[in-house]
Amino acid sequence: MSAPNFSDPSLLRGLTQRRFGRRDALKLSGLAATGAALAACGVQGKGASNSASAAPDAIAQFWNGKAKNGKLSFAGWPLYMDPKQPELKQFTAKTGIKVNYQEVIQEMGPWFAKVQPQLSAGQSIGYDLMVITNSFQFTQFRDSGFLAPLDLAKLPNYTKNAGDAYKKEAFDPGNQYSIPWASGMTGIAYDRSKTKRDITKLSDLWDPAFKGKVGMFSDIQELANFGLLAVGADPAKSTAEDWDKAAAKLKEQKDKDIVRKYYDQSYVDALGSGEVWITQAWSGDIFQKNISDGTDFQFVIPEEGGTIWTDNMTIPITAENPVDALMLMDFFYEVPIAASLASYINYVCPVPAAQAQMRADAGKLTGEDKDAALAVANSKLVFPTAAEYAKLHYYVAFESVSEQQKFQKTFEPIVLG
């Protein structure tokens, strides 16, 4: 088995670039890069609280005296919005605010390293709004005082329309610094024509009946999450002792030759060719694979649970146009706007009411266009049920670089050895 190249630029390509760019944020190469930056720079914001909680007086202090300026710059990820930017055009028509949208974020580690010096110096990074993942870097952005505290009273659409699951996120309790842009799930995909039975549990990934036909992720964070869930640990609350147990469980799977390979996004092709029958998978990939190739692969959140990742809209503490940014954040929680965005990007939508809107919009179409629109609107991979949300867990929350390094040393040998 050849070792995966975590720096291979091909990891930024593949079937669904929209999603994999975000998943790249959790590659340990990115985490390691950030660790080096933290060690070199110290990462402490100027004049900002190092607390995870935004006190009411801090919120008032930040927003006091700030006003709409009629413009903002928005830092996003590649292919995370229709290139024609219909939602931004509607926002400008409604508010008069002009938006400079740039797809400048490729990975979280390098992005943090790029903007950290300016933020530490209290300088503008040139963007008033940025989308960042619930990763180690989110914690660093927050705890370094680099994120503006949100005034939820000025986010009425979010308060009214966001799904309940997004109002109690472990990485940002109470949405003090962020609200979701979109999210996705990690679960199990399988080809029932090969497995000859339904897959429902994590233990199916350890079943000798599928020896040599199981795919696991080379992304160490994702791999570890399933090991942790398999030993009964909640990744977000896991300890170093839990990590050791999970690593032993994953090593057992490897030593018994159950795992065919540790995959990057090429797991989708491996499932399609029959190289694997059952594999760790990202929800967006399977939905888009079935739509584009006419396959009938199944995606399931196992009984023991799966994981959810969330990309989040945040305002840098040095933003020059924060009021305009906050207005745009809330605009994306208008139901028709959320429906429009989800129809294009096909990720899990944080606005449940958008599903009915998408169905209504599909009803205005005909033929294949209508069928495709309804496929997105009716997909549980875009609108998970309450029962599925209840089984989803957040990622391991690293409190320090040393913890992240311990985690990496625990799980890396499974993939690289």
Short mmCIF file of C-alpha atoms in Angstrom, two decimals:
data_model
loop_
_atom_site.label_atom_id
_atom_site.label_comp_id
_atom_site.label_asym_id
_atom_site.label_seq_id
_atom_site.Cartn_x
_atom_site.Cartn_y
_atom_site.Cartn_z
CA MET A 1 0.00 0.00 0.00
CA SER A 2 1.48 3.32 -1.08
CA ALA A 3 1.37 6.20 1.35
CA PRO A 4 -0.99 9.04 0.36
CA ASN A 5 0.56 12.37 -0.48
CA PHE A 6 -1.20 14.89 1.73
CA SER A 7 0.25 17.77 -0.30
CA ASP A 8 -0.79 16.38 -3.71
CA PRO A 9 -2.64 19.15 -5.58
CA SER A 10 -4.85 16.49 -7.14
CA LEU A 11 -6.60 16.36 -3.79
CA LEU A 12 -8.15 19.69 -4.70
CA ARG A 13 -9.75 18.19 -7.81
CA GLY A 14 -12.11 15.29 -8.32
CA LEU A 15 -15.79 14.68 -8.77
CA THR A 16 -17.02 17.31 -6.35
CA GLN A 17 -14.54 20.14 -5.95
CA ARG A 18 -17.16 22.19 -4.16
CA ARG A 19 -17.09 19.83 -1.22
CA PHE A 20 -13.58 18.49 -1.23
CA GLY A 21 -12.03 21.93 -0.98
CA ARG A 22 -13.72 22.23 2.39
CA ARG A 23 -12.76 18.76 3.50
CA ASP A 24 -9.18 19.65 2.69
CA ALA A 25 -9.47 22.11 5.57
CA LEU A 26 -9.27 19.17 7.94
CA LYS A 27 -6.22 17.51 6.42
CA LEU A 28 -3.51 17.28 9.03
CA SER A 29 -1.06 18.87 6.62
CA GLY A 30 -3.14 22.02 7.00
CA LEU A 31 -3.28 21.59 10.76
CA ALA A 32 0.45 21.08 10.92
CA ALA A 33 1.03 24.19 8.84
CA THR A 34 -1.10 26.16 11.26
CA GLY A 35 0.74 24.66 14.20
CA ALA A 36 3.99 25.96 12.79
CA ALA A 37 2.46 29.37 12.32
CA LEU A 38 1.15 29.40 15.87
CA ALA A 39 4.49 28.35 17.29
CA ALA A 40 6.26 31.08 15.36
CA CYS A 41 3.81 33.90 15.93
CA GLY A 42 2.22 33.23 19.28
CA VAL A 43 -1.20 34.12 17.83
CA GLN A 44 -2.72 36.52 20.28
CA GLY A 45 -5.09 39.17 19.07
CA LYS A 46 -4.73 42.78 20.10
CA GLY A 47 -7.40 44.28 22.31
CA ALA A 48 -9.64 41.23 22.07
CA SER A 49 -10.85 38.73 24.59
CA ASN A 50 -9.25 35.30 24.49
CA SER A 51 -12.51 33.81 25.74
CA ALA A 52 -14.78 31.52 23.78
CA SER A 53 -17.75 33.53 25.04
CA ALA A 54 -18.77 36.90 23.67
CA ALA A 55 -20.00 39.00 26.59
CA PRO A 56 -22.93 41.36 25.92
CA ASP A 57 -20.75 44.40 26.58
CA ALA A 58 -18.20 43.14 24.03
CA ILE A 59 -20.96 42.84 21.44
CA ALA A 60 -22.20 46.32 22.18
CA GLN A 61 -18.69 47.74 22.16
CA PHE A 62 -17.91 46.27 18.76
CA TRP A 63 -21.13 47.34 17.02
CA ASN A 64 -21.58 50.74 18.66
CA GLY A 65 -21.28 53.53 16.11
CA LYS A 66 -20.89 51.24 13.10
CA ALA A 67 -23.08 51.92 10.07
CA LYS A 68 -23.85 50.63 6.60
CA ASN A 69 -21.25 51.73 4.03
CA GLY A 70 -22.82 50.34 0.86
CA LYS A 71 -20.08 47.84 0.05
CA LEU A 72 -18.29 44.75 1.33
CA SER A 73 -15.70 42.19 0.29
CA PHE A 74 -16.50 38.49 0.74
CA ALA A 75 -13.84 35.73 0.90
CA GLY A 76 -15.20 32.35 -0.17
CA TRP A 77 -14.19 28.93 -1.48
CA PRO A 78 -14.04 27.83 -5.13
CA LEU A 79 -17.35 26.70 -6.63
CA TYR A 80 -19.35 27.50 -3.51
CA MET A 81 -21.72 29.82 -5.37
CA ASP A 82 -23.19 29.96 -8.86
CA PRO A 83 -20.59 31.86 -10.95
CA LYS A 84 -23.39 34.18 -12.10
CA GLN A 85 -23.86 35.14 -8.42
CA PRO A 86 -27.66 35.48 -8.60
CA GLU A 87 -28.04 35.77 -4.83
CA LEU A 88 -25.52 38.61 -4.60
CA LYS A 89 -27.24 40.45 -7.44
CA GLN A 90 -30.54 40.21 -5.59
CA PHE A 91 -28.86 41.45 -2.41
CA THR A 92 -27.48 44.50 -4.21
CA ALA A 93 -30.85 45.21 -5.84
CA LYS A 94 -32.56 45.04 -2.45
CA THR A 95 -30.04 46.92 -0.31
CA GLY A 96 -27.86 48.93 -2.68
CA ILE A 97 -24.79 47.23 -1.15
CA LYS A 98 -22.19 46.14 -3.71
CA VAL A 99 -20.40 42.86 -3.00
CA ASN A 100 -16.88 42.00 -4.12
CA TYR A 101 -16.92 38.19 -3.96
CA GLN A 102 -13.58 36.40 -4.31
CA GLU A 103 -12.86 32.65 -4.21
CA VAL A 104 -9.61 33.03 -2.30
CA ILE A 105 -9.81 30.30 0.36
CA GLN A 106 -8.41 26.91 -0.66
CA GLU A 107 -7.46 25.40 2.71
CA MET A 108 -7.93 26.57 6.27
CA GLY A 109 -4.30 26.21 7.36
CA PRO A 110 -2.82 28.44 4.66
CA TRP A 111 -5.71 30.90 4.95
CA PHE A 112 -5.14 31.33 8.68
CA ALA A 113 -1.40 31.74 8.13
CA LYS A 114 -2.05 34.37 5.47
CA VAL A 115 -4.37 36.62 7.49
CA GLN A 116 -2.99 36.08 10.99
CA PRO A 117 -0.24 38.74 10.79
CA GLN A 118 -2.69 41.50 9.78
CA LEU A 119 -5.27 40.45 12.35
CA SER A 120 -2.64 40.35 15.09
CA ALA A 121 -1.61 43.87 14.13
CA GLY A 122 -5.21 45.09 14.14
CA GLN A 123 -5.16 45.64 10.38
CA SER A 124 -7.83 44.91 7.78
CA ILE A 125 -7.34 41.71 5.77
CA GLY A 126 -9.24 43.23 2.85
CA TYR A 127 -12.37 41.18 3.51
CA ASP A 128 -15.42 41.88 5.64
CA LEU A 129 -16.88 38.39 5.51
CA MET A 130 -15.19 35.00 5.26
CA VAL A 131 -16.36 31.38 5.25
CA ILE A 132 -14.35 29.15 7.59
CA THR A 133 -14.72 25.51 8.59
CA ASN A 134 -15.32 24.10 12.09
CA SER A 135 -11.70 23.04 12.28
CA PHE A 136 -8.71 23.63 14.56
CA GLN A 137 -8.32 26.95 12.79
CA PHE A 138 -11.82 28.04 13.78
CA THR A 139 -10.78 27.67 17.41
CA GLN A 140 -7.63 29.66 16.75
CA PHE A 141 -9.52 32.44 14.96
CA ARG A 142 -11.99 32.63 17.84
CA ASP A 143 -9.63 32.31 20.81
CA SER A 144 -7.15 34.78 19.33
CA GLY A 145 -9.88 37.43 19.25
CA PHE A 146 -9.88 37.53 15.44
CA LEU A 147 -13.65 37.16 14.98
CA ALA A 148 -16.23 39.86 15.57
CA PRO A 149 -18.97 38.94 18.05
CA LEU A 150 -22.31 38.71 16.26
CA ASP A 151 -25.33 40.76 17.24
CA LEU A 152 -28.03 38.12 16.82
CA ALA A 153 -30.71 40.78 17.23
CA LYS A 154 -29.65 42.00 13.79
CA LEU A 155 -30.02 38.52 12.26
CA PRO A 156 -33.82 38.07 12.27
CA ASN A 157 -33.90 35.75 9.26
CA TYR A 158 -31.32 33.51 10.85
CA THR A 159 -33.20 33.45 14.15
CA LYS A 160 -36.46 32.59 12.40
CA ASN A 161 -35.31 30.18 9.69
CA ALA A 162 -32.15 28.35 10.79
CA GLY A 163 -32.53 24.70 11.76
CA ASP A 164 -32.35 23.94 15.46
CA ALA A 165 -29.26 21.77 15.01
CA TYR A 166 -27.29 24.84 13.89
CA LYS A 167 -28.11 26.85 17.01
CA LYS A 168 -26.28 24.50 19.36
CA GLU A 169 -23.04 23.74 17.57
CA ALA A 170 -20.29 22.51 19.85
CA PHE A 171 -17.56 24.59 18.21
CA ASP A 172 -19.50 27.88 18.56
CA PRO A 173 -22.25 27.55 21.21
CA GLY A 174 -25.03 30.02 20.67
CA ASN A 175 -23.58 31.21 17.35
CA GLN A 176 -21.59 33.90 19.08
CA TYR A 177 -19.16 34.29 16.20
CA SER A 178 -20.60 32.41 13.23
CA ILE A 179 -23.66 31.20 11.40
CA PRO A 180 -23.57 28.33 8.88
CA TRP A 181 -23.12 28.73 5.15
CA ALA A 182 -23.59 25.04 4.39
CA SER A 183 -22.65 21.68 5.85
CA GLY A 184 -22.14 18.04 4.95
CA MET A 185 -22.15 14.61 6.53
CA THR A 186 -19.64 11.78 6.77
CA GLY A 187 -21.22 8.34 6.79
CA ILE A 188 -21.06 5.05 4.90
CA ALA A 189 -21.73 4.52 1.19
CA TYR A 190 -22.24 1.09 -0.29
CA ASP A 191 -23.26 -0.79 -3.41
CA ARG A 192 -26.11 -3.06 -2.37
CA SER A 193 -25.75 -5.13 -5.51
CA LYS A 194 -22.37 -6.19 -4.09
CA THR A 195 -23.04 -6.30 -0.33
CA LYS A 196 -26.33 -8.18 -0.83
CA ARG A 197 -27.70 -6.61 2.34
CA ASP A 198 -28.33 -3.25 3.90
CA ILE A 199 -25.51 -1.59 5.78
CA THR A 200 -26.60 -0.02 9.05
CA LYS A 201 -23.71 -0.11 11.53
CA LEU A 202 -20.10 0.96 11.86
CA SER A 203 -19.28 -2.66 12.64
CA ASP A 204 -20.04 -3.42 8.98
CA LEU A 205 -16.77 -1.69 8.15
CA TRP A 206 -15.02 -4.33 10.28
CA ASP A 207 -17.00 -7.29 8.92
CA PRO A 208 -14.70 -10.05 7.57
CA ALA A 209 -17.38 -10.76 4.95
CA PHE A 210 -16.16 -7.63 3.17
CA LYS A 211 -12.45 -8.38 3.54
CA GLY A 212 -10.47 -6.37 0.98
CA LYS A 213 -13.58 -4.49 -0.14
CA VAL A 214 -13.74 -1.78 2.51
CA GLY A 215 -12.59 1.78 1.88
CA MET A 216 -11.51 4.13 4.67
CA PHE A 217 -10.41 7.75 4.45
CA SER A 218 -6.78 8.82 4.32
CA ASP A 219 -7.90 12.07 5.97
CA ILE A 220 -6.73 11.30 9.51
CA GLN A 221 -9.41 13.42 11.15
CA GLU A 222 -12.19 11.59 9.33
CA LEU A 223 -10.59 8.18 9.90
CA ALA A 224 -10.18 8.86 13.61
CA ASN A 225 -13.79 10.02 13.94
CA PHE A 226 -15.08 6.62 12.87
CA GLY A 227 -12.62 4.82 15.10
CA LEU A 228 -13.81 6.91 18.03
CA LEU A 229 -17.47 6.30 17.28
CA ALA A 230 -16.75 2.58 16.93
CA VAL A 231 -15.41 2.44 20.50
CA GLY A 232 -18.33 4.46 21.84
CA ALA A 233 -16.61 7.85 22.17
CA ASP A 234 -18.02 11.19 21.07
CA PRO A 235 -15.27 12.75 18.90
CA ALA A 236 -15.94 16.30 20.13
CA LYS A 237 -15.54 15.21 23.77
CA SER A 238 -12.85 12.58 23.26
CA THR A 239 -9.67 12.27 25.32
CA ALA A 240 -6.18 11.00 24.57
CA GLU A 241 -7.22 7.69 26.15
CA ASP A 242 -10.13 7.48 23.72
CA TRP A 243 -7.74 8.18 20.85
CA ASP A 244 -5.57 5.22 21.83
CA LYS A 245 -8.59 2.91 21.95
CA ALA A 246 -9.82 4.15 18.58
CA ALA A 247 -6.38 3.73 17.00
CA ALA A 248 -6.23 0.15 18.27
CA LYS A 249 -9.65 -0.52 16.76
CA LEU A 250 -8.58 0.88 13.41
CA LYS A 251 -5.30 -1.05 13.50
CA GLU A 252 -7.25 -4.25 14.08
CA GLN A 253 -9.27 -3.52 10.93
CA LYS A 254 -6.07 -2.91 8.98
CA ASP A 255 -4.17 -5.94 10.30
CA LYS A 256 -7.01 -8.25 9.29
CA ASP A 257 -6.74 -6.95 5.70
CA ILE A 258 -10.34 -5.78 5.75
CA VAL A 259 -9.35 -2.36 4.38
CA ARG A 260 -8.65 -2.30 0.65
CA LYS A 261 -7.08 1.15 0.79
CA TYR A 262 -7.10 4.49 2.60
CA TYR A 263 -8.58 6.84 0.02
CA ASP A 264 -8.67 10.50 -0.77
CA GLN A 265 -11.63 11.51 -2.92
CA SER A 266 -10.81 8.69 -5.32
CA TYR A 267 -12.97 6.47 -3.09
CA VAL A 268 -15.88 7.54 -5.32
CA ASP A 269 -14.24 5.98 -8.37
CA ALA A 270 -13.29 2.89 -6.36
CA LEU A 271 -16.92 2.41 -5.37
CA GLY A 272 -18.00 2.91 -8.97
CA SER A 273 -15.53 0.34 -10.34
CA GLY A 274 -16.30 -2.27 -7.70
CA GLU A 275 -12.85 -2.00 -6.16
CA VAL A 276 -14.68 -1.44 -2.88
CA TRP A 277 -18.24 -2.35 -1.94
CA ILE A 278 -18.54 -0.32 1.23
CA THR A 279 -16.65 2.81 2.25
CA GLN A 280 -16.49 5.91 4.38
CA ALA A 281 -18.11 8.63 2.32
CA TRP A 282 -19.12 12.26 2.16
CA SER A 283 -22.80 12.86 1.54
CA GLY A 284 -22.38 15.34 -1.30
CA ASP A 285 -20.20 12.98 -3.31
CA ILE A 286 -22.72 10.16 -3.32
CA PHE A 287 -25.64 12.41 -4.16
CA GLN A 288 -23.79 13.93 -7.09
CA LYS A 289 -22.41 10.57 -8.25
CA ASN A 290 -25.89 9.09 -8.42
CA ILE A 291 -27.25 12.14 -10.23
CA SER A 292 -24.41 12.43 -12.75
CA ASP A 293 -23.75 8.74 -13.49
CA GLY A 294 -27.14 7.17 -12.82
CA THR A 295 -25.74 4.89 -10.10
CA ASP A 296 -27.80 3.72 -7.14
CA PHE A 297 -25.29 3.81 -4.31
CA GLN A 298 -26.72 4.05 -0.84
CA PHE A 299 -25.56 6.51 1.82
CA VAL A 300 -26.32 5.89 5.47
CA ILE A 301 -25.52 7.45 8.81
CA PRO A 302 -24.66 4.34 10.88
CA GLU A 303 -26.55 3.56 14.06
CA GLU A 304 -23.54 4.50 16.16
CA GLY A 305 -23.42 7.89 14.49
CA GLY A 306 -21.62 9.84 11.81
CA THR A 307 -20.03 13.28 11.70
CA ILE A 308 -21.10 16.68 10.44
CA TRP A 309 -18.84 19.43 9.19
CA THR A 310 -20.00 23.02 8.82
CA ASP A 311 -18.64 25.94 6.84
CA ASN A 312 -19.47 29.18 8.58
CA MET A 313 -19.88 32.84 7.76
CA THR A 314 -17.75 35.00 10.07
CA ILE A 315 -16.73 38.64 10.26
CA PRO A 316 -13.04 39.44 10.86
CA ILE A 317 -12.56 41.68 13.88
CA THR A 318 -10.85 44.28 11.65
CA ALA A 319 -13.61 44.35 9.00
CA GLU A 320 -14.12 47.78 7.49
CA ASN A 321 -17.76 47.12 6.54
CA PRO A 322 -19.14 44.82 9.26
CA VAL A 323 -22.72 46.12 9.15
CA ASP A 324 -22.92 45.40 5.42
CA ALA A 325 -21.45 41.94 6.07
CA LEU A 326 -23.99 41.21 8.79
CA MET A 327 -26.80 42.24 6.47
CA LEU A 328 -25.55 39.83 3.80
CA MET A 329 -25.24 37.01 6.33
CA ASP A 330 -28.89 37.46 7.28
CA PHE A 331 -29.95 37.78 3.63
CA PHE A 332 -28.74 34.25 2.96
CA TYR A 333 -31.28 33.06 5.53
CA GLU A 334 -34.23 34.37 3.56
CA VAL A 335 -35.97 31.18 2.47
CA PRO A 336 -35.94 31.83 -1.32
CA ILE A 337 -32.26 32.79 -1.18
CA ALA A 338 -31.31 29.71 0.85
CA ALA A 339 -33.24 27.57 -1.64
CA SER A 340 -31.46 29.17 -4.59
CA LEU A 341 -28.03 28.54 -3.06
CA ALA A 342 -28.78 24.93 -2.07
CA SER A 343 -30.11 24.20 -5.56
CA TYR A 344 -26.69 25.01 -6.95
CA ILE A 345 -24.21 23.71 -4.37
CA ASN A 346 -26.15 20.58 -3.26
CA TYR A 347 -24.82 20.59 0.29
CA VAL A 348 -26.81 20.22 3.48
CA CYS A 349 -28.94 23.35 3.74
CA PRO A 350 -29.21 25.01 7.18
CA VAL A 351 -32.69 26.38 6.37
CA PRO A 352 -35.31 23.58 6.59
CA ALA A 353 -38.04 25.71 5.00
CA ALA A 354 -35.94 25.96 1.84
CA GLN A 355 -37.03 22.42 0.97
CA ALA A 356 -40.64 23.43 0.35
CA GLN A 357 -39.44 26.46 -1.61
CA MET A 358 -37.23 24.25 -3.80
CA ARG A 359 -40.13 21.90 -4.47
CA ALA A 360 -42.31 24.85 -5.44
CA ASP A 361 -39.57 26.22 -7.71
CA ALA A 362 -39.17 22.79 -9.32
CA GLY A 363 -42.88 22.75 -10.05
CA LYS A 364 -42.38 25.66 -12.42
CA LEU A 365 -39.94 23.63 -14.53
CA THR A 366 -40.51 20.82 -17.01
CA GLY A 367 -38.83 17.63 -18.17
CA GLU A 368 -35.31 16.79 -17.04
CA ASP A 369 -34.85 20.19 -15.40
CA LYS A 370 -37.84 19.51 -13.16
CA ASP A 371 -36.66 15.99 -12.33
CA ALA A 372 -33.17 17.23 -11.42
CA ALA A 373 -34.53 20.05 -9.25
CA LEU A 374 -36.87 17.68 -7.41
CA ALA A 375 -34.02 15.20 -6.87
CA VAL A 376 -32.13 17.87 -4.94
CA ALA A 377 -35.19 19.13 -3.06
CA ASN A 378 -36.20 15.65 -1.95
CA SER A 379 -32.75 14.38 -1.07
CA LYS A 380 -32.06 13.45 2.55
CA LEU A 381 -28.44 14.32 1.79
CA VAL A 382 -29.46 17.97 1.35
CA PHE A 383 -32.25 17.99 3.94
CA PRO A 384 -31.50 15.33 6.59
CA THR A 385 -34.31 14.18 8.85
CA ALA A 386 -34.38 15.07 12.54
CA ALA A 387 -33.45 11.47 13.35
CA GLU A 388 -30.36 11.70 11.14
CA TYR A 389 -29.30 15.03 12.64
CA ALA A 390 -29.55 13.43 16.09
CA LYS A 391 -26.90 10.88 15.10
CA LEU A 392 -24.36 13.41 13.85
CA HIS A 393 -21.32 14.46 15.89
CA TYR A 394 -18.81 17.28 15.59
CA TYR A 395 -15.08 16.81 15.15
CA VAL A 396 -12.37 16.49 17.78
CA ALA A 397 -11.87 19.88 19.37
CA PHE A 398 -8.15 20.59 19.84
CA GLU A 399 -7.36 23.04 22.61
CA SER A 400 -3.68 23.37 21.76
CA VAL A 401 -1.06 22.60 19.16
CA SER A 402 0.38 19.89 21.43
CA GLU A 403 -3.00 18.14 21.53
CA GLN A 404 -3.25 18.27 17.76
CA GLN A 405 0.26 16.81 17.45
CA LYS A 406 -0.59 14.02 19.89
CA PHE A 407 -3.69 13.24 17.84
CA GLN A 408 -1.67 13.19 14.63
CA LYS A 409 0.98 10.87 16.09
CA THR A 410 -1.73 8.51 17.33
CA PHE A 411 -3.55 8.03 14.03
CA GLU A 412 -1.03 8.86 11.31
CA PRO A 413 0.79 5.48 11.50
CA ILE A 414 -2.44 3.68 10.53
CA VAL A 415 -2.52 5.44 7.18
CA LEU A 416 1.21 5.81 6.55
CA GLY A 417 2.48 2.54 8.03
#
